[in-house]
Amino acid sequence: ECLFIEVPTQNEHIVIGLMYRSPSHDSIAEVNHFLRTTIEQLNLEKKTIILLGDVNINLLKANSNPNISYYLDLMLSYNHLPAITLPTRITASTATLIDHIFTNAPHHKINCGTIRTDITDHFTNFIFIESTKPDKRRKNPTHVSYRPITDKTIAQFNNSLTRADWTKVYNTSDPSESYANFISIYKDCLEKSIPIKTCRF
């Protein structure tokens, strides 16, 4: 499963591809074929690309699995470098690197990493990209929007989540609808507890 979006910026268009491959899907070769044709087309259009997602392909086994080795070689051959190189899922007996971020962003400052969290069985990957190309049209903003995150507002948010009515999440048999209800309640608690404020820059 995948979703590609093109994000226009002041200097360029960035293509962001989010991918998910089920661990029960046997064929890594199919993924390789899809990526080869997709990346080749995007490279012809000279796009800056960020490919990321839960691919369930363990890069730590690239030396022992020819399909995984081909997957990594394919990405490198198109100048897509891995931004994450440490395990993203760790259990008592295993450590795997199955959540990937690849990018071919040569004209950017890139900060990326992995946040260790117990929210899910996978750690959270992140990437920040800052263009190094000058933008002569850019003007300093006169205002900035932010959420005032303090110990007090976090405590208010936690209390709001505790008091929220989650029955729409628990009593819904459709996972997509349940997730939508969860996000709606979560965002509502966030807006009430830590609303966005605007101040002069």
CSV table of C-alpha atoms in Angstrom, one decimal, residues 7-175:
chain,number,residue,atom,x,y,z
A,7,VAL,CA,4.4,19.3,-2.0
A,8,PRO,CA,5.1,22.6,-3.7
A,9,THR,CA,7.6,24.9,-1.9
A,10,GLN,CA,9.1,28.3,-2.7
A,11,ASN,CA,12.1,26.6,-4.5
A,12,GLU,CA,11.0,23.2,-5.7
A,13,HIS,CA,8.4,20.4,-5.6
A,14,ILE,CA,9.1,17.6,-3.1
A,15,VAL,CA,7.5,14.2,-3.6
A,16,ILE,CA,6.7,12.3,-0.4
A,17,GLY,CA,6.0,8.6,-0.7
A,18,LEU,CA,4.5,6.7,2.2
A,19,MET,CA,4.6,3.0,1.9
A,20,TYR,CA,3.3,0.0,3.9
A,21,ARG,CA,4.1,-3.6,3.2
A,22,SER,CA,2.4,-6.3,5.3
A,23,PRO,CA,4.7,-8.8,6.9
A,24,SER,CA,2.6,-11.5,5.5
A,25,HIS,CA,3.3,-10.3,2.0
A,26,ASP,CA,5.9,-12.8,0.7
A,27,SER,CA,7.3,-11.1,-2.3
A,28,ILE,CA,10.0,-8.4,-1.7
A,29,ALA,CA,10.7,-8.8,-5.4
A,30,GLU,CA,7.3,-7.1,-6.2
A,31,VAL,CA,8.2,-4.2,-4.0
A,32,ASN,CA,11.6,-3.9,-5.8
A,33,HIS,CA,9.8,-3.9,-9.2
A,34,PHE,CA,7.4,-1.2,-8.1
A,35,LEU,CA,10.1,1.0,-6.6
A,36,ARG,CA,12.3,0.6,-9.7
A,37,THR,CA,9.7,1.9,-12.1
A,38,THR,CA,8.4,4.6,-9.7
A,39,ILE,CA,11.8,6.1,-8.8
A,40,GLU,CA,13.0,5.9,-12.4
A,41,GLN,CA,10.0,8.0,-13.5
A,42,LEU,CA,10.4,10.6,-10.6
A,43,ASN,CA,14.1,10.8,-11.3
A,44,LEU,CA,13.4,11.7,-15.0
A,45,GLU,CA,11.3,14.5,-13.7
A,46,LYS,CA,14.2,15.6,-11.4
A,47,LYS,CA,12.1,15.5,-8.3
A,48,THR,CA,13.3,15.7,-4.7
A,49,ILE,CA,12.0,12.5,-3.2
A,50,ILE,CA,11.4,11.3,0.4
A,51,LEU,CA,10.3,7.6,0.6
A,52,LEU,CA,9.3,6.4,4.1
A,53,GLY,CA,7.2,3.9,5.8
A,54,ASP,CA,6.7,0.5,7.5
A,55,VAL,CA,8.1,-1.6,4.8
A,56,ASN,CA,8.8,-4.7,6.9
A,57,ILE,CA,12.0,-5.4,5.1
A,58,ASN,CA,14.8,-5.8,7.6
A,59,LEU,CA,17.8,-3.9,6.3
A,60,LEU,CA,20.0,-5.5,9.0
A,61,LYS,CA,19.7,-8.7,6.9
A,62,ALA,CA,20.9,-7.1,3.6
A,63,ASN,CA,24.1,-9.3,3.7
A,64,SER,CA,22.2,-12.6,4.0
A,65,ASN,CA,19.0,-12.1,1.9
A,66,PRO,CA,19.5,-11.4,-1.8
A,67,ASN,CA,16.1,-9.7,-2.2
A,68,ILE,CA,16.9,-7.3,0.7
A,69,SER,CA,20.3,-6.7,-0.7
A,70,TYR,CA,18.8,-5.9,-4.1
A,71,TYR,CA,16.3,-3.5,-2.4
A,72,LEU,CA,19.1,-1.6,-0.7
A,73,ASP,CA,21.2,-1.6,-3.9
A,74,LEU,CA,18.2,-0.3,-5.9
A,75,MET,CA,17.7,2.6,-3.6
A,76,LEU,CA,21.4,3.5,-3.5
A,77,SER,CA,21.7,3.2,-7.3
A,78,TYR,CA,19.1,6.1,-7.6
A,79,ASN,CA,21.1,8.1,-5.0
A,80,HIS,CA,18.4,7.5,-2.3
A,81,LEU,CA,20.3,7.2,0.9
A,82,PRO,CA,18.9,5.7,4.1
A,83,ALA,CA,18.2,8.3,6.8
A,84,ILE,CA,17.6,5.7,9.5
A,85,THR,CA,20.3,3.1,10.2
A,86,LEU,CA,19.4,1.8,13.7
A,87,PRO,CA,16.8,-0.8,14.7
A,88,THR,CA,13.2,0.5,14.7
A,89,ARG,CA,11.6,-2.5,16.4
A,90,ILE,CA,13.1,-4.2,19.4
A,91,THR,CA,11.8,-7.1,21.4
A,92,ALA,CA,13.3,-9.3,24.1
A,93,SER,CA,15.0,-11.5,21.5
A,94,THR,CA,15.1,-9.5,18.2
A,95,ALA,CA,16.1,-6.1,16.8
A,96,THR,CA,15.0,-5.2,13.2
A,97,LEU,CA,15.3,-2.2,11.0
A,98,ILE,CA,11.9,-2.4,9.1
A,99,ASP,CA,10.8,1.2,9.2
A,100,HIS,CA,12.7,3.2,6.5
A,101,ILE,CA,13.3,6.7,5.3
A,102,PHE,CA,15.2,7.1,2.0
A,103,THR,CA,15.8,10.5,0.3
A,104,ASN,CA,17.7,11.9,-2.6
A,105,ALA,CA,17.6,15.5,-1.2
A,106,PRO,CA,21.2,16.7,-2.0
A,107,HIS,CA,20.5,20.5,-1.6
A,108,HIS,CA,19.0,20.3,1.9
A,109,LYS,CA,20.0,20.2,5.5
A,110,ILE,CA,18.6,17.0,6.9
A,111,ASN,CA,18.0,16.1,10.5
A,112,CYS,CA,16.5,12.7,11.2
A,113,GLY,CA,16.4,10.1,13.9
A,114,THR,CA,14.3,7.6,15.8
A,115,ILE,CA,12.3,8.3,19.0
A,116,ARG,CA,12.2,5.3,21.4
A,117,THR,CA,8.6,5.0,22.5
A,118,ASP,CA,6.3,2.3,24.0
A,119,ILE,CA,3.2,3.7,22.4
A,120,THR,CA,3.5,0.9,19.7
A,121,ASP,CA,5.8,-2.0,19.1
A,122,HIS,CA,7.7,0.2,16.5
A,123,PHE,CA,9.8,3.2,17.3
A,124,THR,CA,8.9,6.6,15.7
A,125,ASN,CA,11.1,7.8,12.9
A,126,PHE,CA,11.3,11.5,11.9
A,127,ILE,CA,13.0,13.7,9.3
A,128,PHE,CA,13.3,17.5,9.1
A,129,ILE,CA,14.4,19.0,5.8
A,130,GLU,CA,15.6,22.5,5.4
A,131,SER,CA,16.3,23.8,1.9
A,132,THR,CA,19.7,25.4,1.4
A,133,LYS,CA,18.7,27.1,-1.8
A,134,PRO,CA,18.3,30.8,-1.2
A,135,ASP,CA,14.8,32.2,-1.5
A,136,LYS,CA,14.9,35.9,-2.4
A,137,ARG,CA,11.2,36.3,-2.1
A,138,ARG,CA,11.1,35.1,1.5
A,139,LYS,CA,10.2,37.7,4.1
A,140,ASN,CA,10.5,37.4,7.8
A,141,PRO,CA,7.1,36.6,9.3
A,142,THR,CA,5.5,39.3,11.5
A,143,HIS,CA,3.7,36.7,13.6
A,144,VAL,CA,4.3,33.1,14.8
A,145,SER,CA,1.8,30.5,15.9
A,146,TYR,CA,2.7,28.0,18.6
A,147,ARG,CA,1.2,25.8,21.3
A,148,PRO,CA,2.3,26.8,24.8
A,149,ILE,CA,3.6,23.4,26.0
A,150,THR,CA,4.4,23.5,29.7
A,151,ASP,CA,4.1,21.1,32.6
A,152,LYS,CA,0.8,22.8,33.4
A,153,THR,CA,-0.7,22.5,29.9
A,154,ILE,CA,0.5,18.9,29.6
A,155,ALA,CA,-1.2,18.0,32.9
A,156,GLN,CA,-4.4,19.7,31.6
A,157,PHE,CA,-4.2,17.7,28.4
A,158,ASN,CA,-3.7,14.4,30.3
A,159,ASN,CA,-6.7,15.2,32.5
A,160,SER,CA,-8.7,16.1,29.4
A,161,LEU,CA,-7.8,12.7,27.9
A,162,THR,CA,-8.7,10.9,31.1
A,163,ARG,CA,-12.1,12.5,31.3
A,164,ALA,CA,-13.0,12.1,27.6
A,165,ASP,CA,-15.7,9.7,26.5
A,166,TRP,CA,-14.1,7.0,24.5
A,167,THR,CA,-17.1,4.8,23.9
A,168,LYS,CA,-17.3,5.8,20.2
A,169,VAL,CA,-13.8,4.3,19.9
A,170,TYR,CA,-14.4,1.1,21.8
A,171,ASN,CA,-17.9,0.4,20.6
A,172,THR,CA,-17.2,0.7,16.8
A,173,SER,CA,-16.6,-2.5,14.9
A,174,ASP,CA,-15.1,-0.7,11.8
A,175,PRO,CA,-11.4,0.0,12.5
